[in-house]
Amino acid sequence: MRDDRLKTRTGFARLIRRPEFASLLGFIAIFVFFLSVAPAFRSFEALATTLYASSTLGIVALAVGMLMIGGEFDLSSGVAVTTAALAATMLNYNLHLNSWVGAFLALGISLAIGALNGFLVTRTGIDSFLITLAAFLMLQGLNLAVTKLVTGQVATPTIADMEGFPSAHAVFAGSFHIGNVRISVTVLWWIFFVAVASFVLFRTKLGGWITAVGGNAEAARAVGVPVRRVKILLFMGVGFAAWFVGMHTLFAFDSIQAGQGVGNEFLYIIAAVIGGCAMTGGRGTAVGTAIGALIFGMTNQGIVYAGWNPDWFKFFLGATLLVAVLANTSFANYTKGR
């Protein structure tokens, strides 16, 4: 009997030590709350809509969360999504390329931006907040200036009639049905990316390096961890995620507004923090970022289904962030004292 109680206590202690434990409790509370106040939220269609909103945020939030575990930030991730989409559509339209060619050229650009951010952070020693803030401003300006220069307006022309568009649309912006409910393919991609990231974090040497670099970069370097290489790879991971969501936006809506994406970088960081990623690095999980994105999706859609003023969304998001940070800190302090 004593052994059973000891195992139960040990199991519970391990559970509450998980970075995503507090966010899971928050997810359950918010889910039950909107189920009770918004009858329309209880339908499968509402669930599909929530999952879609969560997935498009969650894919980039996942990469941003991994970067935060490695001890860095990226404030350019929001506009980087738009940059990738603009690059692909303008290359396709003006050079008459296959849609896939433009998409992969845009991938090269996105990875290069991430690599440059990582290189500057690791080589100059300047805080990533400042480096990526500068990247944010430059990309925002480039998005608007180059789009106006090339197209004469702030929106890109349609590429829906170009070769390769239907297949690219199916991969990045397609959907499938479960019964009468339409599910976006981004939900499947999101689940896949979370699974891959979880495997990397907990089953590979790279995952151990990421956590070590975020916890104490100098100590990690002293034991042979390639700190600079790890951080550059993490920044490139953000570039890849931004490219993927940019391709979804492009092939889902066909036209891109040059000013899109501003402010989304904070939503990605908020989702990661709500999911248990520490602001100081060294702590967090891929599943936690997914829970954070789900909380965002539920709050965003739940307010609509409840018939409330959408202006309440930012208040609820801020309150959720505050509660999540307080809860994560409390659980961390509790487990340290055990």
CSV table of C-alpha atoms in Angstrom, one decimal:
chain,number,residue,atom,x,y,z
A,1,MET,CA,0.0,0.0,0.0
A,2,ARG,CA,2.8,2.4,0.9
A,3,ASP,CA,4.6,1.6,-2.4
A,4,ASP,CA,1.4,2.4,-4.3
A,5,ARG,CA,1.0,5.7,-2.5
A,6,LEU,CA,4.6,6.5,-3.2
A,7,LYS,CA,4.2,5.7,-6.9
A,8,THR,CA,1.1,7.9,-7.0
A,9,ARG,CA,2.9,10.8,-5.4
A,10,THR,CA,5.9,10.4,-7.7
A,11,GLY,CA,3.7,10.2,-10.8
A,12,PHE,CA,1.8,13.3,-9.7
A,13,ALA,CA,5.0,15.2,-9.0
A,14,ARG,CA,6.3,14.3,-12.4
A,15,LEU,CA,3.0,15.5,-14.0
A,16,ILE,CA,3.1,18.9,-12.4
A,17,ARG,CA,6.7,19.3,-13.3
A,18,ARG,CA,5.8,19.2,-17.0
A,19,PRO,CA,6.0,22.6,-18.5
A,20,GLU,CA,2.6,22.2,-20.2
A,21,PHE,CA,0.7,21.1,-17.1
A,22,ALA,CA,-0.6,24.6,-16.2
A,23,SER,CA,-1.6,25.3,-19.8
A,24,LEU,CA,-3.5,22.0,-19.9
A,25,LEU,CA,-5.5,23.0,-16.9
A,26,GLY,CA,-6.2,26.4,-18.5
A,27,PHE,CA,-7.2,24.7,-21.7
A,28,ILE,CA,-9.7,22.5,-19.9
A,29,ALA,CA,-11.1,25.5,-18.0
A,30,ILE,CA,-11.5,27.6,-21.1
A,31,PHE,CA,-13.0,24.8,-23.1
A,32,VAL,CA,-15.6,24.1,-20.4
A,33,PHE,CA,-16.3,27.8,-20.0
A,34,PHE,CA,-17.2,28.3,-23.7
A,35,LEU,CA,-19.1,25.1,-23.9
A,36,SER,CA,-21.4,26.5,-21.1
A,37,VAL,CA,-21.8,30.1,-22.4
A,38,ALA,CA,-21.8,29.5,-26.2
A,39,PRO,CA,-24.2,26.7,-27.4
A,40,ALA,CA,-22.9,27.2,-31.0
A,41,PHE,CA,-19.4,26.3,-29.7
A,42,ARG,CA,-20.6,22.7,-29.1
A,43,SER,CA,-20.9,21.7,-32.7
A,44,PHE,CA,-18.4,19.8,-34.8
A,45,GLU,CA,-18.2,22.7,-37.3
A,46,ALA,CA,-17.1,25.0,-34.4
A,47,LEU,CA,-14.5,22.5,-33.4
A,48,ALA,CA,-13.2,22.4,-37.0
A,49,THR,CA,-13.1,26.2,-37.2
A,50,THR,CA,-11.2,26.3,-33.9
A,51,LEU,CA,-8.7,23.7,-35.0
A,52,TYR,CA,-8.1,25.7,-38.2
A,53,ALA,CA,-7.4,28.9,-36.4
A,54,SER,CA,-5.2,27.1,-33.9
A,55,SER,CA,-3.2,25.3,-36.6
A,56,THR,CA,-2.2,28.3,-38.7
A,57,LEU,CA,-1.0,30.1,-35.5
A,58,GLY,CA,0.3,26.9,-34.0
A,59,ILE,CA,2.7,26.0,-36.8
A,60,VAL,CA,4.8,29.2,-36.4
A,61,ALA,CA,4.2,29.2,-32.6
A,62,LEU,CA,5.8,25.8,-32.5
A,63,ALA,CA,9.0,27.0,-34.2
A,64,VAL,CA,9.0,30.2,-32.1
A,65,GLY,CA,8.6,28.0,-28.9
A,66,MET,CA,11.5,25.8,-29.9
A,67,LEU,CA,13.6,29.0,-30.4
A,68,MET,CA,12.6,30.2,-27.0
A,69,ILE,CA,13.6,26.9,-25.4
A,70,GLY,CA,17.0,27.6,-27.0
A,71,GLY,CA,17.0,31.0,-25.3
A,72,GLU,CA,16.2,33.4,-28.1
A,73,PHE,CA,13.3,35.4,-29.6
A,74,ASP,CA,12.2,36.2,-33.1
A,75,LEU,CA,10.1,39.4,-33.5
A,76,SER,CA,10.2,39.1,-37.3
A,77,SER,CA,8.2,35.9,-37.6
A,78,GLY,CA,4.9,37.7,-38.2
A,79,VAL,CA,6.0,39.7,-41.2
A,80,ALA,CA,8.3,36.9,-42.4
A,81,VAL,CA,5.1,34.9,-43.2
A,82,THR,CA,4.0,37.7,-45.5
A,83,THR,CA,7.5,38.1,-47.0
A,84,ALA,CA,7.5,34.4,-48.0
A,85,ALA,CA,4.0,34.6,-49.6
A,86,LEU,CA,4.9,37.9,-51.4
A,87,ALA,CA,8.2,36.4,-52.7
A,88,ALA,CA,6.4,33.3,-54.1
A,89,THR,CA,3.6,35.1,-55.7
A,90,MET,CA,5.6,37.9,-57.3
A,91,LEU,CA,8.3,35.4,-58.6
A,92,ASN,CA,5.5,33.2,-60.0
A,93,TYR,CA,3.6,36.1,-61.7
A,94,ASN,CA,6.5,38.1,-63.0
A,95,LEU,CA,8.7,35.3,-64.2
A,96,HIS,CA,5.8,33.0,-65.3
A,97,LEU,CA,7.1,30.2,-63.1
A,98,ASN,CA,5.4,27.0,-62.0
A,99,SER,CA,3.8,27.6,-58.6
A,100,TRP,CA,6.0,25.0,-57.0
A,101,VAL,CA,9.2,26.7,-58.3
A,102,GLY,CA,8.1,30.1,-56.8
A,103,ALA,CA,7.3,28.3,-53.6
A,104,PHE,CA,10.7,26.7,-53.3
A,105,LEU,CA,12.5,29.9,-54.2
A,106,ALA,CA,10.5,31.6,-51.4
A,107,LEU,CA,11.6,28.8,-49.1
A,108,GLY,CA,15.3,29.6,-49.9
A,109,ILE,CA,14.6,33.3,-49.1
A,110,SER,CA,12.9,32.4,-45.8
A,111,LEU,CA,15.7,30.1,-44.7
A,112,ALA,CA,18.2,32.7,-45.6
A,113,ILE,CA,16.4,35.3,-43.4
A,114,GLY,CA,16.4,32.9,-40.5
A,115,ALA,CA,20.0,32.0,-41.0
A,116,LEU,CA,21.0,35.7,-41.2
A,117,ASN,CA,19.1,36.4,-38.0
A,118,GLY,CA,20.8,33.5,-36.2
A,119,PHE,CA,24.3,34.5,-37.6
A,120,LEU,CA,23.9,38.1,-36.4
A,121,VAL,CA,22.7,37.1,-33.0
A,122,THR,CA,25.5,34.5,-32.5
A,123,ARG,CA,28.3,36.6,-34.0
A,124,THR,CA,27.6,40.0,-32.7
A,125,GLY,CA,26.4,39.1,-29.2
A,126,ILE,CA,23.5,41.6,-29.6
A,127,ASP,CA,20.3,40.5,-28.0
A,128,SER,CA,18.0,38.6,-30.4
A,129,PHE,CA,15.2,41.0,-29.4
A,130,LEU,CA,17.0,43.8,-31.0
A,131,ILE,CA,18.3,41.9,-34.0
A,132,THR,CA,14.9,40.5,-34.9
A,133,LEU,CA,13.2,43.8,-34.2
A,134,ALA,CA,15.4,45.4,-36.8
A,135,ALA,CA,14.6,42.5,-39.2
A,136,PHE,CA,10.9,43.1,-38.5
A,137,LEU,CA,11.1,46.7,-39.5
A,138,MET,CA,13.2,46.0,-42.6
A,139,LEU,CA,10.9,43.2,-43.8
A,140,GLN,CA,7.8,45.3,-43.2
A,141,GLY,CA,9.3,48.1,-45.2
A,142,LEU,CA,10.5,45.7,-48.0
A,143,ASN,CA,7.1,44.0,-48.2
A,144,LEU,CA,5.3,47.3,-48.8
A,145,ALA,CA,8.0,49.1,-50.9
A,146,VAL,CA,8.8,46.1,-53.2
A,147,THR,CA,5.1,45.2,-53.7
A,148,LYS,CA,4.2,48.8,-54.7
A,149,LEU,CA,7.3,49.0,-57.0
A,150,VAL,CA,6.5,45.7,-58.8
A,151,THR,CA,2.7,45.7,-58.9
A,152,GLY,CA,1.9,49.4,-58.4
A,153,GLN,CA,-0.4,48.5,-55.5
A,154,VAL,CA,-0.3,46.9,-52.0
A,155,ALA,CA,-2.0,43.7,-53.1
A,156,THR,CA,-0.5,41.0,-55.4
A,157,PRO,CA,-2.3,39.9,-58.6
A,158,THR,CA,-3.9,36.4,-58.9
A,159,ILE,CA,-1.8,33.4,-59.8
A,160,ALA,CA,-4.7,30.9,-59.6
A,161,ASP,CA,-4.4,30.2,-63.4
A,162,MET,CA,-0.7,29.4,-63.3
A,163,GLU,CA,0.7,25.9,-63.7
A,164,GLY,CA,1.1,24.0,-60.4
A,165,PHE,CA,-1.4,26.1,-58.5
A,166,PRO,CA,-4.0,23.3,-58.0
A,167,SER,CA,-1.5,20.8,-56.6
A,168,ALA,CA,0.1,23.4,-54.4
A,169,HIS,CA,-3.3,24.5,-53.1
A,170,ALA,CA,-4.1,20.9,-52.2
A,171,VAL,CA,-0.9,20.5,-50.2
A,172,PHE,CA,-0.9,23.8,-48.4
A,173,ALA,CA,-4.5,24.9,-48.3
A,174,GLY,CA,-6.6,21.8,-49.1
A,175,SER,CA,-9.2,20.2,-46.9
A,176,PHE,CA,-11.0,16.9,-46.3
A,177,HIS,CA,-14.3,15.9,-44.8
A,178,ILE,CA,-15.2,13.8,-41.8
A,179,GLY,CA,-18.9,13.3,-42.3
A,180,ASN,CA,-20.3,16.8,-43.2
A,181,VAL,CA,-17.5,18.6,-41.4
A,182,ARG,CA,-14.7,20.1,-43.5
A,183,ILE,CA,-11.2,19.9,-41.9
A,184,SER,CA,-8.3,22.0,-43.2
A,185,VAL,CA,-5.2,20.1,-44.1
A,186,THR,CA,-3.2,22.5,-42.0
A,187,VAL,CA,-4.5,20.7,-38.9
A,188,LEU,CA,-2.8,17.5,-40.1
A,189,TRP,CA,0.4,19.4,-40.9
A,190,TRP,CA,0.3,21.0,-37.5
A,191,ILE,CA,0.0,17.6,-35.7
A,192,PHE,CA,2.8,16.2,-37.8
A,193,PHE,CA,5.1,19.1,-37.0
A,194,VAL,CA,4.4,18.9,-33.3
A,195,ALA,CA,5.1,15.1,-33.4
A,196,VAL,CA,8.4,15.7,-35.2
A,197,ALA,CA,9.4,18.5,-32.8
A,198,SER,CA,8.6,16.3,-29.8
A,199,PHE,CA,10.7,13.5,-31.2
A,200,VAL,CA,13.6,15.9,-31.8
A,201,LEU,CA,13.3,17.4,-28.3
A,202,PHE,CA,13.1,14.2,-26.3
A,203,ARG,CA,14.7,11.5,-28.5
A,204,THR,CA,17.7,13.1,-30.3
A,205,LYS,CA,21.0,14.7,-29.3
A,206,LEU,CA,19.9,17.9,-31.0
A,207,GLY,CA,17.0,18.1,-28.6
A,208,GLY,CA,19.3,17.9,-25.6
A,209,TRP,CA,21.5,20.5,-27.1
A,210,ILE,CA,18.5,22.9,-27.6
A,211,THR,CA,17.5,22.6,-23.9
A,212,ALA,CA,21.1,22.9,-22.8
A,213,VAL,CA,21.8,26.0,-24.9
A,214,GLY,CA,18.7,27.7,-23.5
A,215,GLY,CA,19.4,26.7,-19.9
A,216,ASN,CA,23.1,27.9,-19.9
A,217,ALA,CA,24.8,28.6,-23.2
A,218,GLU,CA,28.3,28.9,-21.7
A,219,ALA,CA,28.0,25.6,-19.8
A,220,ALA,CA,26.7,23.9,-22.9
A,221,ARG,CA,29.6,25.3,-24.9
A,222,ALA,CA,32.1,24.0,-22.3
A,223,VAL,CA,30.9,20.4,-22.8
A,224,GLY,CA,31.1,20.6,-26.5
A,225,VAL,CA,27.7,21.7,-27.6
A,226,PRO,CA,27.8,23.7,-30.9
A,227,VAL,CA,25.9,26.6,-29.5
A,228,ARG,CA,26.1,28.8,-32.6
A,229,ARG,CA,25.0,26.1,-35.0
A,230,VAL,CA,22.1,25.1,-32.8
A,231,LYS,CA,20.8,28.7,-32.5
A,232,ILE,CA,21.2,29.3,-36.3
A,233,LEU,CA,19.2,26.1,-37.0
A,234,LEU,CA,16.5,27.2,-34.6
A,235,PHE,CA,16.2,30.6,-36.4
A,236,MET,CA,16.0,28.7,-39.7
A,237,GLY,CA,13.3,26.6,-38.2
A,238,VAL,CA,11.3,29.8,-37.6
A,239,GLY,CA,12.0,30.7,-41.2
A,240,PHE,CA,10.7,27.4,-42.4
A,241,ALA,CA,7.5,27.7,-40.4
A,242,ALA,CA,6.9,31.2,-41.6
A,243,TRP,CA,7.3,30.0,-45.2
A,244,PHE,CA,4.9,27.1,-44.7
A,245,VAL,CA,2.1,29.4,-43.3
A,246,GLY,CA,2.9,31.9,-45.9
A,247,MET,CA,2.3,29.3,-48.6
A,248,HIS,CA,-0.9,28.4,-46.9
A,249,THR,CA,-2.0,32.0,-47.0
A,250,LEU,CA,-1.0,32.4,-50.6
A,251,PHE,CA,-2.7,29.3,-52.0
A,252,ALA,CA,-5.7,29.6,-49.8
A,253,PHE,CA,-6.5,33.3,-50.7
A,254,ASP,CA,-4.5,33.7,-54.0
A,255,SER,CA,-3.7,37.3,-53.3
A,256,ILE,CA,-1.5,38.8,-50.5
A,257,GLN,CA,-1.8,42.2,-48.8
A,258,ALA,CA,1.7,43.6,-48.3
A,259,GLY,CA,0.8,44.9,-44.8
A,260,GLN,CA,-0.4,41.5,-43.4
A,261,GLY,CA,1.3,39.8,-40.5
A,262,VAL,CA,2.2,42.8,-38.4
A,263,GLY,CA,1.5,41.9,-34.7
A,264,ASN,CA,1.2,38.2,-35.2
A,265,GLU,CA,4.8,37.7,-33.8
A,266,PHE,CA,3.4,38.6,-30.4
A,267,LEU,CA,0.6,36.0,-30.8
A,268,TYR,CA,3.2,33.3,-31.6
A,269,ILE,CA,5.3,34.2,-28.5
A,270,ILE,CA,2.1,34.4,-26.3
A,271,ALA,CA,1.0,30.9,-27.5
A,272,ALA,CA,4.5,29.5,-26.7
A,273,VAL,CA,4.5,31.2,-23.2
A,274,ILE,CA,1.0,30.0,-22.4
A,275,GLY,CA,2.1,26.6,-23.4
A,276,GLY,CA,4.9,26.6,-20.8
A,277,CYS,CA,8.0,27.8,-22.7
A,278,ALA,CA,10.1,29.8,-20.3
A,279,MET,CA,11.1,33.4,-21.3
A,280,THR,CA,14.6,32.7,-20.0
A,281,GLY,CA,15.0,29.5,-22.1
A,282,GLY,CA,15.8,25.9,-21.3
A,283,ARG,CA,12.2,24.9,-20.6
A,284,GLY,CA,9.2,24.0,-22.8
A,285,THR,CA,7.7,21.4,-25.0
A,286,ALA,CA,6.2,21.1,-28.5
A,287,VAL,CA,2.9,19.8,-27.0
A,288,GLY,CA,2.8,22.8,-24.8
A,289,THR,CA,3.0,25.2,-27.7
A,290,ALA,CA,0.1,23.3,-29.3
A,291,ILE,CA,-2.0,23.7,-26.2
A,292,GLY,CA,-1.2,27.4,-26.2
A,293,ALA,CA,-2.3,27.7,-29.8
A,294,LEU,CA,-5.5,25.7,-29.0
A,295,ILE,CA,-6.2,28.2,-26.2
A,296,PHE,CA,-5.8,31.0,-28.6
A,297,GLY,CA,-8.1,29.3,-31.2
A,298,MET,CA,-10.8,28.6,-28.5
A,299,THR,CA,-10.7,32.1,-27.2
A,300,ASN,CA,-10.8,33.7,-30.6
A,301,GLN,CA,-13.7,31.5,-31.9
A,302,GLY,CA,-15.5,31.1,-28.5
A,303,ILE,CA,-16.0,34.9,-28.2
A,304,VAL,CA,-17.6,34.9,-31.7
A,305,TYR,CA,-19.8,31.9,-31.0
A,306,ALA,CA,-20.9,33.5,-27.7
A,307,GLY,CA,-22.0,36.6,-29.6
A,308,TRP,CA,-19.7,38.9,-27.6
A,309,ASN,CA,-17.9,42.0,-28.9
A,310,PRO,CA,-14.6,40.8,-30.5
A,311,ASP,CA,-12.8,43.6,-28.7
A,312,TRP,CA,-12.9,41.3,-25.7
A,313,PHE,CA,-10.5,38.9,-27.4
A,314,LYS,CA,-7.3,40.8,-26.6
A,315,PHE,CA,-8.5,41.2,-22.9
A,316,PHE,CA,-9.1,37.4,-22.6
A,317,LEU,CA,-5.8,36.7,-24.3
A,318,GLY,CA,-3.9,39.0,-22.0
A,319,ALA,CA,-5.6,37.6,-18.9
A,320,THR,CA,-4.8,34.0,-20.1
A,321,LEU,CA,-1.2,34.9,-20.6
A,322,LEU,CA,-1.0,36.5,-17.1
A,323,VAL,CA,-2.6,33.5,-15.4
A,324,ALA,CA,-0.4,31.0,-17.4
A,325,VAL,CA,2.8,32.8,-16.4
A,326,LEU,CA,1.7,32.9,-12.7
A,327,ALA,CA,0.6,29.3,-12.8
A,328,ASN,CA,3.8,28.1,-14.5
A,329,THR,CA,5.9,30.1,-11.9
A,330,SER,CA,3.9,28.7,-9.0
A,331,PHE,CA,4.3,25.1,-10.2
A,332,ALA,CA,8.0,25.6,-10.9
A,333,ASN,CA,8.5,27.0,-7.4
A,334,TYR,CA,6.4,24.2,-5.9
A,335,THR,CA,8.4,21.4,-7.6
A,336,LYS,CA,11.7,23.0,-6.6
A,337,GLY,CA,10.6,22.9,-3.0
A,338,ARG,CA,9.7,19.2,-3.0
